């Protein structure tokens, strides 16, 4: 994972000796693994793949060892951090493995006899030793000559020397001499850690220093040694968060949510060894089921894809497992090793950084460490050279990862930590403005709880005043966790938390605290009502749990003394549209406006305005778009701006359902911008989610996953984010042929839709799941899925938001003999949209009518499909337009074959551009069934060792973990045909199922390199 380019370059260099290859990276970055994979890939390039004692040929036929092509000899030696290392030790260790590779002594050059003294086990296979030159210099020269001669006598060897940063002078001298006169068929590979080199030392010697990069990708450079042998440097950077997420998905499947991937990344900072160890922890300690026969890229057993959606485990469970786990052993050992080499001043600065816990400047680190300025500078410099600390910004220093800090903090004894915390309080207390939250944390760490309580309340007030509601909420939640907190302070803190809860991006923690507070009978009734109202908001709005509306209704009686807050509760209740509640929305808004008439309040009036606009958009009232221009964009009141942002988001999101995609993009961009400017993170997150959905609808499928990953790195997991992710990822998976995964995603979204107070998610989830069931031939299941969804749409009068559902419902009803019901549904939706503006539903209704006409054998079906296609094109949704084109082709096939072939070809081209594997396969099958000809393909040809287009489709599905049965369904092939394609793919790539993704990426990289080189 994350090393495809490096692997391709290293493999290519090994295949073209002589070469000196340097692999640089910190401990745990995967240097040894990369070299091993490159050597394995080099062997596979010969046409054979090693399997035990034999190989597998390209056609998949096992061959005995005697029939295999000779492998490149690989000699491996390692340097060790010993005080008195054995001279030439790593090279000697490597050459000991050459015993079985040596020709008879008579065929070896006489100079190899110089190795008799350092390789006594091989003495009988070597010529006589040459005369001793009498000096250390001459002995080294003879040894270097002997090593070179022996390597020359071998058949194109690969000499690997690991951890060169610990090499003794004699070994370095030997390797330098060898590199300056490299045998013509030798590839010399050295790995080293740059952080363990002496300060200012070249990396790792002048003879290995590459010239400026002329070829290769980022992080790679090619130079030349003294006699022209290519010298390549590969720097292994930490994996980025996207690559860590990919690695997690390969092991955990759907359980590897963006939130969990972010935790993995934060713990490891992208160090592959640390990621792998954490994944092992999750695999061993979590209740995820695993498939015993599959192996992941880390060597771990692969997890079942159903783990996340079945309820056996959850992101929270997995995150809790990680939170309780120790620092990954490999990372702990690496950090401990670096800490052990620090002197007194360096250790003092590192201890100060561990206690401070956040990036700090040199002056603060020096003060907390108890050093003078000069000693502090020296200690900080030492910690930086040892790669324990790093400079995160000008004059800001911190640990390289939270896990590294955890290791360092564990080495500071309790009494010493208390002293450091006292110094931190004193040093921070001199700064203006005083960082009260940090001072409070150090005070609590000292054990002074009464002082901490005073500071926590003051810090929360300070954070709220400075526009940091998240920081204020964290302090207040911590304060409310105190069992001995004074009741008056408890009530004040709870009310403050309730008033800050509206914009909470981490609702779970506040829900837990506020749930306990509403049961406290000591609170004034009105305060308890406000807290209950805030709790209901968090449950209903942020957590997607409509039980929150029950809490809001309960708050009304407690809020009689506060009519403005009661009006706000009524506005919130109006938003519930499930189980017939939507029919009373107007009544609740009217009651709120009556209260406001007697008790004017600009903030709650803004909420009424935003909610009214939302209702207009829901009902597809064309007047809503002009009214949006009247919203205030520059109010000085934060709540008014929040409600403006909310109105823009709500109407922009509903505009997607209605089919106003361009208008939606403008509204969502404005809501995103205002949310960022006014500090409303959850609305910024929601706006960006909807913009990602627009990307997918516009045909930019390749942007969906990376944009979700970036969003997950910035925002805490919100319920709506999970539902939207499942809906979009379900559509992607279905289009790409991963039908089992698509089902999981749609079922996750459907469960969310059952709890949510809005009906849109439930309608979209039913459309996705029903469409998948139709694809799989489960027409009864599809009818059972869409039936309740249609009832929901009818009850909520949500026909304007059924663009995805209607065609699926009509097709499912027709397939199960429900022709009359399908017609009634279509007519009901049509009547409900009279005088309303909903282009997407209009397109879906044309498609639905086409399905009804086609079922009756009416030739007008093609025209109905054509009208649907034209509407989708006007809206800007290429996938939906292609589906309509496919319908047109099928309807015209019997009477206008030329036009039918044109429409089928147009649909197929769109599917290919989108990467819609399943749709492409269905389209091609239908084209063959209708005998409509091809789309201008060059015809069948031999592909040799390269994958054919069909094999490429199979390989991509295999790389995503798709089983044979799903591949057969996705590509409309028989299971036997799929088995044949799978065997060919694995043979051509020279790998097993678990290695398909990596082998396919490597093959692509090699193809790209070949094309680039002509």
JSON list of N, CA, C and O in Angstrom, two decimals, residues 517-537:
[
{"chain": "A", "resi": 517, "resn": "UNK", "atom": "N", "xyz": [-28.34, 15.20, 33.07]},
{"chain": "A", "resi": 517, "resn": "UNK", "atom": "CA", "xyz": [-28.73, 16.46, 33.70]},
{"chain": "A", "resi": 517, "resn": "UNK", "atom": "C", "xyz": [-30.24, 16.63, 33.77]},
{"chain": "A", "resi": 517, "resn": "UNK", "atom": "O", "xyz": [-30.76, 17.20, 34.73]},
{"chain": "A", "resi": 518, "resn": "UNK", "atom": "N", "xyz": [-30.99, 16.17, 32.75]},
{"chain": "A", "resi": 518, "resn": "UNK", "atom": "CA", "xyz": [-32.44, 16.40, 32.77]},
{"chain": "A", "resi": 518, "resn": "UNK", "atom": "C", "xyz": [-33.12, 15.61, 33.89]},
{"chain": "A", "resi": 518, "resn": "UNK", "atom": "O", "xyz": [-34.28, 15.89, 34.23]},
{"chain": "A", "resi": 519, "resn": "UNK", "atom": "N", "xyz": [-32.42, 14.65, 34.45]},
{"chain": "A", "resi": 519, "resn": "UNK", "atom": "CA", "xyz": [-32.99, 13.87, 35.56]},
{"chain": "A", "resi": 519, "resn": "UNK", "atom": "C", "xyz": [-32.68, 14.48, 36.92]},
{"chain": "A", "resi": 519, "resn": "UNK", "atom": "O", "xyz": [-33.11, 13.96, 37.95]},
{"chain": "A", "resi": 520, "resn": "UNK", "atom": "N", "xyz": [-31.93, 15.59, 36.93]},
{"chain": "A", "resi": 520, "resn": "UNK", "atom": "CA", "xyz": [-31.52, 16.22, 38.19]},
{"chain": "A", "resi": 520, "resn": "UNK", "atom": "C", "xyz": [-32.65, 17.13, 38.68]},
{"chain": "A", "resi": 520, "resn": "UNK", "atom": "O", "xyz": [-32.88, 18.22, 38.13]},
{"chain": "A", "resi": 521, "resn": "UNK", "atom": "N", "xyz": [-33.35, 16.70, 39.70]},
{"chain": "A", "resi": 521, "resn": "UNK", "atom": "CA", "xyz": [-34.51, 17.46, 40.21]},
{"chain": "A", "resi": 521, "resn": "UNK", "atom": "C", "xyz": [-34.08, 18.75, 40.90]},
{"chain": "A", "resi": 521, "resn": "UNK", "atom": "O", "xyz": [-34.94, 19.60, 41.19]},
{"chain": "A", "resi": 522, "resn": "UNK", "atom": "N", "xyz": [-32.80, 18.91, 41.20]},
{"chain": "A", "resi": 522, "resn": "UNK", "atom": "CA", "xyz": [-32.35, 20.12, 41.88]},
{"chain": "A", "resi": 522, "resn": "UNK", "atom": "C", "xyz": [-32.29, 21.32, 40.94]},
{"chain": "A", "resi": 522, "resn": "UNK", "atom": "O", "xyz": [-32.20, 22.46, 41.40]},
{"chain": "A", "resi": 523, "resn": "UNK", "atom": "N", "xyz": [-32.32, 21.09, 39.64]},
{"chain": "A", "resi": 523, "resn": "UNK", "atom": "CA", "xyz": [-32.26, 22.19, 38.68]},
{"chain": "A", "resi": 523, "resn": "UNK", "atom": "C", "xyz": [-33.58, 22.94, 38.64]},
{"chain": "A", "resi": 523, "resn": "UNK", "atom": "O", "xyz": [-34.65, 22.33, 38.78]},
{"chain": "A", "resi": 524, "resn": "UNK", "atom": "N", "xyz": [-33.55, 24.26, 38.44]},
{"chain": "A", "resi": 524, "resn": "UNK", "atom": "CA", "xyz": [-34.80, 25.00, 38.20]},
{"chain": "A", "resi": 524, "resn": "UNK", "atom": "C", "xyz": [-35.54, 24.41, 36.99]},
{"chain": "A", "resi": 524, "resn": "UNK", "atom": "O", "xyz": [-34.92, 23.95, 36.03]},
{"chain": "A", "resi": 525, "resn": "UNK", "atom": "N", "xyz": [-36.86, 24.45, 37.04]},
{"chain": "A", "resi": 525, "resn": "UNK", "atom": "CA", "xyz": [-37.67, 23.81, 36.00]},
{"chain": "A", "resi": 525, "resn": "UNK", "atom": "C", "xyz": [-37.35, 24.37, 34.62]},
{"chain": "A", "resi": 525, "resn": "UNK", "atom": "O", "xyz": [-37.19, 23.62, 33.64]},
{"chain": "A", "resi": 526, "resn": "UNK", "atom": "N", "xyz": [-37.26, 25.68, 34.50]},
{"chain": "A", "resi": 526, "resn": "UNK", "atom": "CA", "xyz": [-37.01, 26.29, 33.19]},
{"chain": "A", "resi": 526, "resn": "UNK", "atom": "C", "xyz": [-35.62, 25.91, 32.67]},
{"chain": "A", "resi": 526, "resn": "UNK", "atom": "O", "xyz": [-35.45, 25.68, 31.47]},
{"chain": "A", "resi": 527, "resn": "UNK", "atom": "N", "xyz": [-34.64, 25.86, 33.58]},
{"chain": "A", "resi": 527, "resn": "UNK", "atom": "CA", "xyz": [-33.30, 25.43, 33.14]},
{"chain": "A", "resi": 527, "resn": "UNK", "atom": "C", "xyz": [-33.35, 23.99, 32.63]},
{"chain": "A", "resi": 527, "resn": "UNK", "atom": "O", "xyz": [-32.72, 23.66, 31.62]},
{"chain": "A", "resi": 528, "resn": "UNK", "atom": "N", "xyz": [-34.08, 23.14, 33.35]},
{"chain": "A", "resi": 528, "resn": "UNK", "atom": "CA", "xyz": [-34.19, 21.75, 32.92]},
{"chain": "A", "resi": 528, "resn": "UNK", "atom": "C", "xyz": [-34.87, 21.68, 31.55]},
{"chain": "A", "resi": 528, "resn": "UNK", "atom": "O", "xyz": [-34.54, 20.86, 30.70]},
{"chain": "A", "resi": 529, "resn": "UNK", "atom": "N", "xyz": [-35.84, 22.55, 31.31]},
{"chain": "A", "resi": 529, "resn": "UNK", "atom": "CA", "xyz": [-36.51, 22.58, 30.01]},
{"chain": "A", "resi": 529, "resn": "UNK", "atom": "C", "xyz": [-35.56, 22.95, 28.90]},
{"chain": "A", "resi": 529, "resn": "UNK", "atom": "O", "xyz": [-35.59, 22.36, 27.81]},
{"chain": "A", "resi": 530, "resn": "UNK", "atom": "N", "xyz": [-34.71, 23.95, 29.13]},
{"chain": "A", "resi": 530, "resn": "UNK", "atom": "CA", "xyz": [-33.72, 24.34, 28.10]},
{"chain": "A", "resi": 530, "resn": "UNK", "atom": "C", "xyz": [-32.74, 23.21, 27.83]},
{"chain": "A", "resi": 530, "resn": "UNK", "atom": "O", "xyz": [-32.36, 22.95, 26.68]},
{"chain": "A", "resi": 531, "resn": "UNK", "atom": "N", "xyz": [-32.33, 22.53, 28.90]},
{"chain": "A", "resi": 531, "resn": "UNK", "atom": "CA", "xyz": [-31.40, 21.41, 28.73]},
{"chain": "A", "resi": 531, "resn": "UNK", "atom": "C", "xyz": [-32.07, 20.28, 27.96]},
{"chain": "A", "resi": 531, "resn": "UNK", "atom": "O", "xyz": [-31.47, 19.67, 27.06]},
{"chain": "A", "resi": 532, "resn": "UNK", "atom": "N", "xyz": [-33.36, 20.03, 28.28]},
{"chain": "A", "resi": 532, "resn": "UNK", "atom": "CA", "xyz": [-34.08, 18.97, 27.57]},
{"chain": "A", "resi": 532, "resn": "UNK", "atom": "C", "xyz": [-34.26, 19.35, 26.09]},
{"chain": "A", "resi": 532, "resn": "UNK", "atom": "O", "xyz": [-34.17, 18.51, 25.20]},
{"chain": "A", "resi": 533, "resn": "UNK", "atom": "N", "xyz": [-34.51, 20.61, 25.81]},
{"chain": "A", "resi": 533, "resn": "UNK", "atom": "CA", "xyz": [-34.63, 21.08, 24.43]},
{"chain": "A", "resi": 533, "resn": "UNK", "atom": "C", "xyz": [-33.32, 20.86, 23.68]},
{"chain": "A", "resi": 533, "resn": "UNK", "atom": "O", "xyz": [-33.32, 20.38, 22.54]},
{"chain": "A", "resi": 534, "resn": "UNK", "atom": "N", "xyz": [-32.20, 21.23, 24.31]},
{"chain": "A", "resi": 534, "resn": "UNK", "atom": "CA", "xyz": [-30.90, 21.02, 23.66]},
{"chain": "A", "resi": 534, "resn": "UNK", "atom": "C", "xyz": [-30.63, 19.54, 23.42]},
{"chain": "A", "resi": 534, "resn": "UNK", "atom": "O", "xyz": [-30.10, 19.14, 22.37]},
{"chain": "A", "resi": 535, "resn": "UNK", "atom": "N", "xyz": [-30.99, 18.70, 24.38]},
{"chain": "A", "resi": 535, "resn": "UNK", "atom": "CA", "xyz": [-30.83, 17.26, 24.22]},
{"chain": "A", "resi": 535, "resn": "UNK", "atom": "C", "xyz": [-31.63, 16.76, 23.02]},
{"chain": "A", "resi": 535, "resn": "UNK", "atom": "O", "xyz": [-31.14, 15.96, 22.20]},
{"chain": "A", "resi": 536, "resn": "UNK", "atom": "N", "xyz": [-32.87, 17.22, 22.90]},
{"chain": "A", "resi": 536, "resn": "UNK", "atom": "CA", "xyz": [-33.69, 16.81, 21.76]},
{"chain": "A", "resi": 536, "resn": "UNK", "atom": "C", "xyz": [-33.11, 17.25, 20.44]},
{"chain": "A", "resi": 536, "resn": "UNK", "atom": "O", "xyz": [-33.12, 16.50, 19.45]},
{"chain": "A", "resi": 537, "resn": "UNK", "atom": "N", "xyz": [-32.56, 18.49, 20.41]},
{"chain": "A", "resi": 537, "resn": "UNK", "atom": "CA", "xyz": [-31.90, 18.97, 19.20]},
{"chain": "A", "resi": 537, "resn": "UNK", "atom": "C", "xyz": [-30.77, 18.02, 18.79]},
{"chain": "A", "resi": 537, "resn": "UNK", "atom": "O", "xyz": [-30.66, 17.62, 17.62]}
]
